[in-house]
Amino acid sequence: MIPAEFDYVRADSVDGALGALAEGGEDAKLLAGGHSLLPLMKLRLAVPTVLVDIGGLDELRGVERENGGWRVGALTTHATLQDTDELGVVARAASLIADQQVRNRGTIGGSLAHGDPASDLPGVLLAFDGSVTARSGGGEREIAAADLFQDYLTTSLGADEVITTVNMPALEGYGWGYEKFTRRAEDWAMVGVVALVKASGGGCEDVRIGLTHMGPTPLRATAAEDALRGGPLDAERIAAAAEHAADGTEPPGDANATPDYKRHLARVLTRRALESAAAGAA
Amino acid sequence: MSSAVSVHVSVNGEAREAEVDPRLLLVHWLRDELGLTGTHVGCDTTNCGACTVHLNGESVKSCTVLAVQADGAEVTTIEGMSGPDGLHPLQAAFREKHGLQCGFCTPGMIMAAADLLNRNPDPTEEEVRHGLEGNLCRCTGYHNIVQAVLTAAESEVRA
Ligand SMILES: Cc1cc2nc3c(=O)[nH]c(=O)nc-3n(C[C@H](O)[C@H](O)[C@H](O)COP(=O)(O)OP(=O)(O)OC[C@H]3O[C@@H](n4cnc5c(N)ncnc54)[C@H](O)[C@@H]3O)c2cc1C
Ligand code: FES
Ligand code: FES
């Protein structure tokens, strides 16, 4: 399978990429790792007329600790995240994306910009209350994760914007858990759950739960969070809170799972993720 | 036609230059233009790993990389694995442990396994299985492939 013809521009700076995007018009697209875009182009489901390759922009690569948070360059690959143990659940989630070959190419910025609710990192960013920094000809803005994911494969990024950095609070002292259920190795999540828990004096001071593939965007399991936050952190309360993990969700059914089965998975995986997170927070 | 783009790539240590159509996939450049047909196309949909090569030392599925994205990079294919002393330890171990039947998946398996051992020189069996998730084999049932990778790791670790 061969993509339709397109013109190719190799960007040598973010400004250069922005200029090429503007010049390319509405059918110009950024190319990062290419592991979401090229498969779509080979199937002719995407037919951009111009590709602006930002893959060579080393200034958009790397993981830095700054002001109590993490700043991750948009072009940082899943493989780099996987190897950065200090990132905790982010490293763990990245290590479960597809396979090593895909992780060597795919980037965090591409994954977030693509906005696939079955992808691993969007749910993680949402649980962290993280954000992306995006640059356009008009300047720079920060978009909170809660505002970024709008619908299936749809984000609030403008066609003229480039994500430069992904920002996450460090969440010191939080325990974490990550559960991803797939039918085959290498697959996208049927359902995925990320849980972050902060404990104090045997109680649950804070909890965040992100859900993957339970709707057209990643979601927070707010009912389960509310059921756990502020009370004792024990197995019984975790199990009771996890029963609310699928409240209000309308997950898409597919060849692998009916919506009801996905709700069941969300409850079971949330319990497991919370148990790991609570153990790590203690 | 869209305008051709020039690429400079080191392939198995040899400098190569070409003017390519931007939509040319790396695997097609390697196979059809450079004649390096050891790299196979199994699925064409980024699933099977038969097309795995190394790009700057890391395994990638060359059916999902544009030749233009390899500009300035070093590419290693299965043809570049054996050295003056003969087979690469992984190749020798695949032979010794009968890690192949039809052999179609083997070049990709070896390139993926080489990345795996670069990242983790002394893996457990489970780590080998996880590390090869991107490569499908229709023949062997994987058991002897895993044994071969573990054998290669042992010979390298001992060496
Ligand atoms: C076989 C296979 C299995 C996979 N399994 C999983 C999985 O289990 N979990 C998972 O999470 N993902 C999975 N993926 C997707 C993979 O993680 C992709 O690499 C990732 O989603 C996209 O990153 P990329 O750098 O390749 O983006 P690209 O494909 O280059 O780009 C994707 C989109 O984002 C835009 N874009 C890219 N970078 C930027 C930027 N900096 N600013 C603005 N827009 C940008 C592009 O224009 C394009 O529209 C899988 C992919 C394959 C091929
Ligand atoms: S041919 Fe590239 S992954 Fe199957
Ligand atoms: S040996 Fe035949 S596909 Fe693996």
Short mmCIF file of C-alpha atoms and ligand atoms in Angstrom, two decimals:
data_model
loop_
_atom_site.label_atom_id
_atom_site.label_comp_id
_atom_site.label_asym_id
_atom_site.label_seq_id
_atom_site.Cartn_x
_atom_site.Cartn_y
_atom_site.Cartn_z
CA MET A 1 0.00 0.00 0.00
CA ILE A 2 1.35 3.33 -1.06
CA PRO A 3 0.18 6.77 0.06
CA ALA A 4 -1.28 9.23 -2.44
CA GLU A 5 1.18 11.81 -3.75
CA PHE A 6 2.13 14.75 -1.58
CA ASP A 7 4.79 17.40 -1.41
CA TYR A 8 7.33 17.10 1.34
CA VAL A 9 8.89 19.86 3.41
CA ARG A 10 11.62 19.13 5.94
CA ALA A 11 11.28 21.74 8.68
CA ASP A 12 14.50 23.07 10.21
CA SER A 13 12.81 25.02 13.00
CA VAL A 14 9.39 25.36 14.61
CA ASP A 15 8.95 28.70 12.86
CA GLY A 16 9.89 27.07 9.59
CA ALA A 17 7.26 24.39 10.19
CA LEU A 18 4.64 27.04 10.96
CA GLY A 19 5.50 28.89 7.77
CA ALA A 20 5.28 25.72 5.69
CA LEU A 21 1.94 24.82 7.27
CA ALA A 22 0.56 28.26 6.45
CA GLU A 23 1.85 28.08 2.91
CA GLY A 24 0.55 24.53 2.43
CA GLY A 25 -3.01 25.53 3.15
CA GLU A 26 -5.75 23.45 4.71
CA ASP A 27 -4.53 20.08 3.41
CA ALA A 28 -1.03 20.45 4.83
CA LYS A 29 -0.21 18.22 7.80
CA LEU A 30 2.58 17.87 10.30
CA LEU A 31 4.54 14.62 10.31
CA ALA A 32 6.19 13.56 13.58
CA GLY A 33 6.84 9.82 14.06
CA GLY A 34 4.30 9.02 11.37
CA HIS A 35 2.90 6.00 13.19
CA SER A 36 -0.66 7.26 13.20
CA LEU A 37 -0.56 9.36 10.05
CA LEU A 38 1.32 7.06 7.63
CA PRO A 39 -0.92 4.02 8.24
CA LEU A 40 -3.93 6.25 7.49
CA MET A 41 -2.24 7.62 4.37
CA LYS A 42 -1.41 4.13 3.14
CA LEU A 43 -5.09 3.24 3.45
CA ARG A 44 -5.91 6.55 1.70
CA LEU A 45 -8.02 7.52 4.69
CA ALA A 46 -5.82 10.61 4.94
CA VAL A 47 -4.66 12.39 1.78
CA PRO A 48 -2.68 15.46 2.80
CA THR A 49 -1.23 17.40 -0.12
CA VAL A 50 1.78 18.62 1.85
CA LEU A 51 3.62 16.94 4.71
CA VAL A 52 5.70 19.16 6.96
CA ASP A 53 8.23 16.86 8.66
CA ILE A 54 9.18 18.08 12.13
CA GLY A 55 11.01 14.82 12.93
CA GLY A 56 14.42 16.50 12.73
CA LEU A 57 13.72 19.21 15.32
CA ASP A 58 15.91 18.03 18.19
CA GLU A 59 14.90 21.04 20.30
CA LEU A 60 11.46 19.38 20.64
CA ARG A 61 12.96 16.22 22.15
CA GLY A 62 13.74 15.42 25.78
CA VAL A 63 12.39 15.21 29.32
CA GLU A 64 13.14 17.96 31.85
CA ARG A 65 12.22 18.54 35.46
CA GLU A 66 11.22 22.17 36.03
CA ASN A 67 9.37 24.01 38.81
CA GLY A 68 7.91 20.89 40.38
CA GLY A 69 6.74 19.47 37.08
CA TRP A 70 7.82 17.67 33.96
CA ARG A 71 8.31 19.34 30.63
CA VAL A 72 8.39 16.78 27.87
CA GLY A 73 9.31 17.83 24.33
CA ALA A 74 6.57 16.98 21.83
CA LEU A 75 8.91 14.81 19.74
CA THR A 76 10.01 12.66 22.67
CA THR A 77 9.38 9.07 21.63
CA HIS A 78 7.41 6.50 23.57
CA ALA A 79 10.72 4.58 23.84
CA THR A 80 12.38 7.49 25.67
CA LEU A 81 9.42 7.80 28.03
CA GLN A 82 9.55 4.05 28.63
CA ASP A 83 13.22 4.35 29.63
CA THR A 84 12.68 7.32 31.99
CA ASP A 85 11.76 5.49 35.21
CA GLU A 86 11.34 8.73 37.18
CA LEU A 87 8.22 9.41 35.10
CA GLY A 88 6.47 6.59 36.98
CA VAL A 89 3.12 5.78 35.43
CA VAL A 90 3.95 7.73 32.26
CA ALA A 91 6.92 5.42 31.66
CA ARG A 92 4.80 2.38 32.44
CA ALA A 93 1.98 3.43 30.09
CA ALA A 94 4.47 4.23 27.32
CA SER A 95 6.10 0.80 27.71
CA LEU A 96 2.76 -0.85 26.93
CA ILE A 97 2.10 1.07 23.70
CA ALA A 98 2.08 -1.25 20.69
CA ASP A 99 5.54 -2.84 20.33
CA GLN A 100 9.17 -1.69 20.53
CA GLN A 101 9.37 -0.75 16.85
CA VAL A 102 6.31 1.52 17.14
CA ARG A 103 7.60 2.95 20.42
CA ASN A 104 10.91 3.81 18.74
CA ARG A 105 9.04 6.04 16.25
CA GLY A 106 5.82 7.26 17.88
CA THR A 107 5.95 10.55 19.81
CA ILE A 108 4.00 11.95 22.74
CA GLY A 109 3.03 15.06 20.77
CA GLY A 110 1.76 13.01 17.85
CA SER A 111 -0.20 10.74 20.13
CA LEU A 112 -1.92 13.67 21.89
CA ALA A 113 -2.56 15.62 18.67
CA HIS A 114 -4.06 12.56 17.00
CA GLY A 115 -6.70 12.40 19.76
CA ASP A 116 -7.45 8.69 19.54
CA PRO A 117 -9.41 7.75 22.69
CA ALA A 118 -7.91 4.23 22.46
CA SER A 119 -4.37 5.58 22.84
CA ASP A 120 -2.59 5.33 26.16
CA LEU A 121 -1.09 8.76 26.79
CA PRO A 122 -4.21 10.96 26.44
CA GLY A 123 -5.85 9.30 29.48
CA VAL A 124 -2.62 9.64 31.44
CA LEU A 125 -2.34 13.37 30.64
CA LEU A 126 -5.97 13.86 31.67
CA ALA A 127 -5.43 12.08 35.01
CA PHE A 128 -2.40 14.33 35.70
CA ASP A 129 -4.43 17.46 34.82
CA GLY A 130 -1.52 18.13 32.46
CA SER A 131 -1.43 20.43 29.47
CA VAL A 132 0.24 21.02 26.14
CA THR A 133 1.99 24.16 24.97
CA ALA A 134 1.12 24.94 21.37
CA ARG A 135 2.71 27.50 19.07
CA SER A 136 1.24 29.19 16.03
CA GLY A 137 2.08 32.27 14.00
CA GLY A 138 0.01 34.22 16.55
CA GLY A 139 2.10 33.13 19.53
CA GLU A 140 1.98 30.47 22.19
CA ARG A 141 -0.85 29.14 24.35
CA GLU A 142 -1.28 26.43 26.93
CA ILE A 143 -4.18 24.00 26.49
CA ALA A 144 -5.30 21.97 29.51
CA ALA A 145 -5.84 18.27 28.85
CA ALA A 146 -9.51 18.67 29.82
CA ASP A 147 -9.92 21.17 26.96
CA LEU A 148 -7.69 19.41 24.42
CA PHE A 149 -9.70 16.27 23.69
CA GLN A 150 -12.96 17.27 22.03
CA ASP A 151 -14.28 14.21 20.23
CA TYR A 152 -13.11 11.07 18.43
CA LEU A 153 -9.81 12.00 16.65
CA THR A 154 -10.66 15.64 17.28
CA THR A 155 -8.73 18.07 19.47
CA SER A 156 -8.95 21.80 20.07
CA LEU A 157 -5.61 22.34 18.30
CA GLY A 158 -5.80 24.64 15.32
CA ALA A 159 -4.55 23.38 11.94
CA ASP A 160 -1.87 26.08 12.21
CA GLU A 161 -0.62 25.03 15.65
CA VAL A 162 2.34 22.86 16.66
CA ILE A 163 2.55 21.25 20.09
CA THR A 164 6.01 22.06 21.40
CA THR A 165 5.85 20.79 24.98
CA VAL A 166 3.76 18.52 27.13
CA ASN A 167 3.49 19.66 30.76
CA MET A 168 2.72 17.47 33.74
CA PRO A 169 2.88 18.13 37.49
CA ALA A 170 5.34 15.78 39.21
CA LEU A 171 2.69 14.60 41.72
CA GLU A 172 5.29 13.76 44.39
CA GLY A 173 4.11 11.19 46.88
CA TYR A 174 1.36 9.78 44.68
CA GLY A 175 1.18 6.03 44.15
CA TRP A 176 0.12 4.85 40.74
CA GLY A 177 -1.41 1.96 38.89
CA TYR A 178 -1.85 1.28 35.19
CA GLU A 179 -4.05 -1.43 33.72
CA LYS A 180 -4.48 -2.05 30.01
CA PHE A 181 -6.67 -4.83 28.70
CA THR A 182 -6.01 -6.09 25.18
CA ARG A 183 -7.03 -9.14 23.27
CA ARG A 184 -3.69 -9.51 21.52
CA ALA A 185 -0.20 -8.31 22.35
CA GLU A 186 0.56 -5.03 20.50
CA ASP A 187 -3.09 -3.89 20.41
CA TRP A 188 -4.70 -0.66 21.46
CA ALA A 189 -6.53 -0.86 24.79
CA MET A 190 -9.96 -2.43 24.82
CA VAL A 191 -10.13 -0.44 28.05
CA GLY A 192 -7.29 1.18 29.95
CA VAL A 193 -7.20 2.72 33.43
CA VAL A 194 -4.65 4.97 35.08
CA ALA A 195 -5.00 5.62 38.81
CA LEU A 196 -3.06 8.10 40.98
CA VAL A 197 -3.52 8.11 44.75
CA LYS A 198 -2.14 10.32 47.52
CA ALA A 199 -2.46 8.96 51.04
CA SER A 200 -2.17 10.68 54.40
CA GLY A 201 -2.68 9.07 57.80
CA GLY A 202 -4.30 5.96 56.33
CA GLY A 203 -6.79 8.05 54.38
CA CYS A 204 -7.12 9.02 50.73
CA GLU A 205 -6.13 12.66 50.39
CA ASP A 206 -6.42 12.75 46.60
CA VAL A 207 -7.26 10.37 43.78
CA ARG A 208 -7.34 10.74 39.99
CA ILE A 209 -8.61 8.08 37.61
CA GLY A 210 -8.28 8.31 33.82
CA LEU A 211 -10.18 5.99 31.46
CA THR A 212 -9.02 4.99 27.98
CA HIS A 213 -11.44 3.89 25.23
CA MET A 214 -14.58 4.39 27.31
CA GLY A 215 -15.97 7.15 25.07
CA PRO A 216 -15.05 9.39 22.14
CA THR A 217 -12.39 11.06 24.31
CA PRO A 218 -10.38 9.94 27.33
CA LEU A 219 -12.45 10.41 30.49
CA ARG A 220 -12.05 10.92 34.23
CA ALA A 221 -13.96 8.47 36.43
CA THR A 222 -15.19 11.30 38.65
CA ALA A 223 -17.86 9.29 40.49
CA ALA A 224 -15.27 6.71 41.55
CA GLU A 225 -12.82 9.48 42.51
CA ASP A 226 -15.48 11.19 44.66
CA ALA A 227 -16.36 7.91 46.34
CA LEU A 228 -12.78 7.36 47.48
CA ARG A 229 -11.43 10.85 48.18
CA GLY A 230 -11.41 12.04 51.78
CA GLY A 231 -12.09 8.68 53.51
CA PRO A 232 -10.07 5.68 54.64
CA LEU A 233 -7.97 3.97 51.99
CA ASP A 234 -8.71 0.27 52.40
CA ALA A 235 -9.58 -2.66 50.15
CA GLU A 236 -13.28 -2.44 50.88
CA ARG A 237 -13.60 1.23 50.00
CA ILE A 238 -11.46 0.79 46.91
CA ALA A 239 -13.74 -2.00 45.70
CA ALA A 240 -16.83 0.08 46.43
CA ALA A 241 -15.42 3.14 44.63
CA ALA A 242 -14.38 1.06 41.60
CA GLU A 243 -18.02 -0.01 41.17
CA HIS A 244 -18.64 3.60 40.02
CA ALA A 245 -15.86 3.64 37.43
CA ALA A 246 -18.20 3.34 34.44
CA ASP A 247 -20.94 5.66 35.75
CA GLY A 248 -22.24 7.90 33.00
CA THR A 249 -20.02 6.42 30.25
CA GLU A 250 -21.22 5.43 26.79
CA PRO A 251 -18.31 3.37 25.47
CA PRO A 252 -18.30 2.44 21.79
CA GLY A 253 -18.88 -1.24 21.08
CA ASP A 254 -16.62 -2.92 18.55
CA ALA A 255 -15.61 -6.35 17.27
CA ASN A 256 -13.79 -7.04 20.53
CA ALA A 257 -16.22 -5.84 23.17
CA THR A 258 -19.81 -4.72 23.72
CA PRO A 259 -20.43 -1.51 25.68
CA ASP A 260 -21.57 -3.55 28.70
CA TYR A 261 -18.44 -5.64 28.65
CA LYS A 262 -16.34 -2.49 28.51
CA ARG A 263 -18.15 -1.07 31.54
CA HIS A 264 -17.42 -4.31 33.36
CA LEU A 265 -13.74 -4.05 32.36
CA ALA A 266 -13.58 -0.45 33.54
CA ARG A 267 -14.80 -1.45 37.01
CA VAL A 268 -12.43 -4.41 37.35
CA LEU A 269 -9.40 -2.57 35.96
CA THR A 270 -10.12 0.49 38.12
CA ARG A 271 -10.13 -1.69 41.22
CA ARG A 272 -6.79 -3.23 40.23
CA ALA A 273 -5.23 0.11 39.31
CA LEU A 274 -6.43 1.67 42.59
CA GLU A 275 -5.04 -1.27 44.59
CA SER A 276 -1.58 -0.79 43.02
CA ALA A 277 -1.79 2.98 43.47
CA ALA A 278 -2.82 2.67 47.12
CA ALA A 279 0.01 0.21 47.80
CA GLY A 280 2.48 2.63 46.21
CA ALA A 281 1.09 5.61 48.12
CA ALA A 282 1.28 3.96 51.54
CA MET B 1 4.15 14.14 -9.72
CA SER B 2 5.24 15.76 -6.48
CA SER B 3 8.77 17.02 -6.54
CA ALA B 4 11.55 14.54 -5.78
CA VAL B 5 13.57 14.94 -2.61
CA SER B 6 17.20 14.01 -2.21
CA VAL B 7 18.21 11.62 0.54
CA HIS B 8 21.61 10.67 1.90
CA VAL B 9 21.57 7.51 3.96
CA SER B 10 24.26 5.18 5.21
CA VAL B 11 22.95 1.68 4.48
CA ASN B 12 24.92 -1.14 6.11
CA GLY B 13 27.85 1.24 6.36
CA GLU B 14 27.79 2.30 2.72
CA ALA B 15 26.86 5.89 1.77
CA ARG B 16 23.84 5.97 -0.55
CA GLU B 17 22.24 8.91 -2.29
CA ALA B 18 19.02 9.08 -4.23
CA GLU B 19 16.32 11.38 -5.51
CA VAL B 20 13.07 9.88 -4.30
CA ASP B 21 9.35 10.49 -4.56
CA PRO B 22 8.34 11.62 -1.04
CA ARG B 23 5.77 8.85 -0.80
CA LEU B 24 8.34 6.10 -1.36
CA LEU B 25 8.42 3.84 1.69
CA LEU B 26 11.79 2.95 3.16
CA VAL B 27 11.14 -0.76 2.66
CA HIS B 28 10.53 -0.26 -1.05
CA TRP B 29 13.66 1.80 -1.45
CA LEU B 30 15.72 -0.89 0.28
CA ARG B 31 14.18 -3.78 -1.64
CA ASP B 32 13.36 -2.41 -5.07
CA GLU B 33 16.07 0.19 -5.60
CA LEU B 34 18.98 -1.07 -3.48
CA GLY B 35 18.21 -4.75 -4.03
CA LEU B 36 18.31 -5.54 -0.30
CA THR B 37 15.52 -8.09 -0.44
CA GLY B 38 16.31 -9.65 2.94
CA THR B 39 13.86 -7.15 4.43
CA HIS B 40 10.40 -8.61 3.84
CA VAL B 41 6.92 -7.14 3.53
CA GLY B 42 4.43 -9.30 5.38
CA CYS B 43 1.40 -7.19 6.18
CA ASP B 44 2.09 -3.65 5.04
CA THR B 45 -0.01 -2.44 8.00
CA THR B 46 2.65 -2.05 10.73
CA ASN B 47 1.64 -5.26 12.47
CA CYS B 48 3.87 -8.18 11.49
CA GLY B 49 7.42 -6.83 11.89
CA ALA B 50 8.80 -8.68 8.85
CA CYS B 51 10.06 -5.33 7.51
CA THR B 52 12.02 -4.45 10.68
CA VAL B 53 15.36 -2.71 10.10
CA HIS B 54 17.46 -0.48 12.34
CA LEU B 55 17.31 3.27 11.94
CA ASN B 56 20.16 4.87 13.90
CA GLY B 57 20.47 1.66 15.89
CA GLU B 58 16.80 1.30 16.81
CA SER B 59 14.33 -1.19 15.36
CA VAL B 60 11.63 0.30 13.13
CA LYS B 61 9.02 -1.10 10.78
CA SER B 62 10.29 0.11 7.43
CA CYS B 63 6.84 -0.21 5.81
CA THR B 64 5.81 2.73 7.99
CA VAL B 65 8.80 5.00 7.48
CA LEU B 66 9.20 7.19 4.41
CA ALA B 67 12.56 6.97 2.69
CA VAL B 68 12.80 10.76 3.09
CA GLN B 69 12.51 10.34 6.88
CA ALA B 70 15.72 8.31 6.82
CA ASP B 71 17.72 11.19 5.37
CA GLY B 72 20.98 11.62 7.27
CA ALA B 73 20.45 8.39 9.19
CA GLU B 74 22.20 5.04 9.43
CA VAL B 75 20.14 2.08 8.31
CA THR B 76 21.08 -1.51 9.04
CA THR B 77 19.30 -4.40 7.36
CA ILE B 78 19.71 -8.13 7.85
CA GLU B 79 22.36 -8.06 5.11
CA GLY B 80 24.47 -5.86 7.38
CA MET B 81 24.37 -8.15 10.40
CA SER B 82 27.03 -10.73 9.64
CA GLY B 83 30.62 -9.56 9.98
CA PRO B 84 34.02 -10.70 8.72
CA ASP B 85 33.92 -13.48 11.32
CA GLY B 86 30.72 -14.91 9.88
CA LEU B 87 27.21 -14.98 11.25
CA HIS B 88 26.00 -12.55 13.87
CA PRO B 89 25.48 -14.37 17.23
CA LEU B 90 21.72 -14.05 16.75
CA GLN B 91 21.91 -15.59 13.29
CA ALA B 92 24.03 -18.44 14.65
CA ALA B 93 21.61 -18.98 17.54
CA PHE B 94 18.58 -19.08 15.21
CA ARG B 95 20.34 -21.77 13.24
CA GLU B 96 21.41 -23.73 16.28
CA LYS B 97 18.02 -23.57 18.03
CA HIS B 98 15.95 -24.09 14.90
CA GLY B 99 14.35 -20.67 15.36
CA LEU B 100 12.80 -20.68 11.90
CA GLN B 101 10.75 -22.84 9.59
CA CYS B 102 9.76 -21.03 6.38
CA GLY B 103 12.08 -18.16 7.32
CA PHE B 104 9.81 -15.36 6.16
CA CYS B 105 9.67 -13.66 9.56
CA THR B 106 13.32 -14.35 10.40
CA PRO B 107 15.09 -11.19 9.17
CA GLY B 108 12.58 -9.02 11.05
CA MET B 109 12.80 -11.25 14.12
CA ILE B 110 16.58 -10.96 14.17
CA MET B 111 16.54 -7.18 13.75
CA ALA B 112 13.93 -6.84 16.52
CA ALA B 113 15.88 -9.24 18.74
CA ALA B 114 19.08 -7.26 18.17
CA ASP B 115 17.34 -4.09 19.43
CA LEU B 116 15.98 -6.09 22.36
CA LEU B 117 19.48 -7.28 23.34
CA ASN B 118 20.92 -3.78 22.90
CA ARG B 119 18.33 -2.48 25.33
CA ASN B 120 18.57 -5.44 27.70
CA PRO B 121 21.62 -7.70 27.20
CA ASP B 122 20.50 -10.35 29.70
CA PRO B 123 16.71 -10.67 29.37
CA THR B 124 14.40 -13.17 31.04
CA GLU B 125 12.22 -15.37 28.86
CA GLU B 126 9.25 -13.13 29.63
CA GLU B 127 11.21 -10.04 28.63
CA VAL B 128 12.11 -11.68 25.32
CA ARG B 129 8.46 -12.47 24.65
CA HIS B 130 7.40 -8.89 25.49
CA GLY B 131 10.27 -7.48 23.43
CA LEU B 132 9.21 -9.41 20.32
CA GLU B 133 5.51 -8.47 20.49
CA GLY B 134 5.83 -6.54 17.25
CA ASN B 135 6.86 -9.60 15.22
CA LEU B 136 4.52 -12.32 14.03
CA CYS B 137 5.53 -15.83 12.99
CA ARG B 138 3.07 -18.19 11.38
CA CYS B 139 5.24 -21.30 11.64
CA THR B 140 7.25 -21.84 14.77
CA GLY B 141 4.89 -21.11 17.65
CA TYR B 142 7.66 -18.75 18.86
CA HIS B 143 9.20 -21.22 21.31
CA ASN B 144 12.42 -21.81 19.40
CA ILE B 145 12.69 -18.15 18.48
CA VAL B 146 12.66 -17.26 22.17
CA GLN B 147 15.21 -20.01 22.88
CA ALA B 148 17.43 -18.65 20.11
CA VAL B 149 17.37 -15.12 21.52
CA LEU B 150 18.14 -16.40 25.02
CA THR B 151 21.01 -18.47 23.61
CA ALA B 152 22.43 -15.47 21.77
CA ALA B 153 22.16 -13.39 24.95
CA GLU B 154 24.05 -16.05 26.90
CA SER B 155 26.83 -16.31 24.35
CA GLU B 156 27.18 -12.52 24.28
CA VAL B 157 27.04 -12.13 28.04
CA ARG B 158 29.66 -14.86 28.48
CA ALA B 159 31.85 -13.47 25.71
C1 LIG C 1 0.53 -1.15 14.93
C2 LIG C 1 0.32 0.07 15.81
C3 LIG C 1 -0.12 -0.12 17.10
C4 LIG C 1 -0.32 0.98 17.92
N1 LIG C 1 -0.74 0.76 19.21
C5 LIG C 1 -0.88 1.80 20.05
C6 LIG C 1 -1.25 1.60 21.41
O1 LIG C 1 -1.43 0.48 21.89
N2 LIG C 1 -1.37 2.70 22.20
C7 LIG C 1 -1.15 3.97 21.73
O2 LIG C 1 -1.26 4.91 22.50
N3 LIG C 1 -0.80 4.18 20.45
C8 LIG C 1 -0.66 3.14 19.60
N4 LIG C 1 -0.27 3.37 18.30
C9 LIG C 1 -0.12 4.77 17.84
C10 LIG C 1 1.31 5.27 18.07
O3 LIG C 1 1.52 5.47 19.44
C11 LIG C 1 1.55 6.59 17.29
O4 LIG C 1 2.91 6.69 17.15
C12 LIG C 1 1.10 7.86 17.95
O5 LIG C 1 -0.26 7.79 18.26
C13 LIG C 1 1.28 9.06 17.03
O6 LIG C 1 2.53 9.63 17.18
P1 LIG C 1 3.41 9.98 15.91
O7 LIG C 1 4.56 10.75 16.39
O8 LIG C 1 3.69 8.73 15.18
O9 LIG C 1 2.44 10.96 15.10
P2 LIG C 1 2.19 11.17 13.54
O10 LIG C 1 1.61 9.94 12.95
O11 LIG C 1 3.37 11.76 12.91
O12 LIG C 1 1.07 12.29 13.63
C14 LIG C 1 -0.23 12.02 14.15
C15 LIG C 1 -1.10 13.27 14.03
O13 LIG C 1 -0.66 14.28 14.93
C16 LIG C 1 -0.24 15.45 14.22
N5 LIG C 1 0.95 15.92 14.93
C17 LIG C 1 2.10 15.20 15.13
N6 LIG C 1 2.95 15.90 15.90
C18 LIG C 1 2.34 17.07 16.18
C19 LIG C 1 2.74 18.22 16.95
N7 LIG C 1 3.92 18.29 17.60
N8 LIG C 1 1.86 19.26 17.04
C20 LIG C 1 0.66 19.20 16.41
N9 LIG C 1 0.24 18.15 15.68
C21 LIG C 1 1.08 17.09 15.57
C22 LIG C 1 -0.03 15.01 12.79
O14 LIG C 1 -0.25 16.06 11.90
C23 LIG C 1 -1.05 13.91 12.65
O15 LIG C 1 -2.32 14.44 12.39
C24 LIG C 1 -0.06 2.30 17.45
C25 LIG C 1 0.39 2.48 16.14
C26 LIG C 1 0.58 1.38 15.31
C27 LIG C 1 1.05 1.62 13.93
S1 FES C 2 5.31 -5.35 6.56
FE1 FES C 2 5.84 -3.80 7.93
S2 FES C 2 5.01 -4.50 9.79
FE2 FES C 2 4.32 -6.03 8.38
S1 FES C 3 9.32 -19.14 10.25
FE1 FES C 3 7.63 -18.95 8.91
S2 FES C 3 6.73 -17.07 9.54
FE2 FES C 3 8.21 -17.42 11.07
#
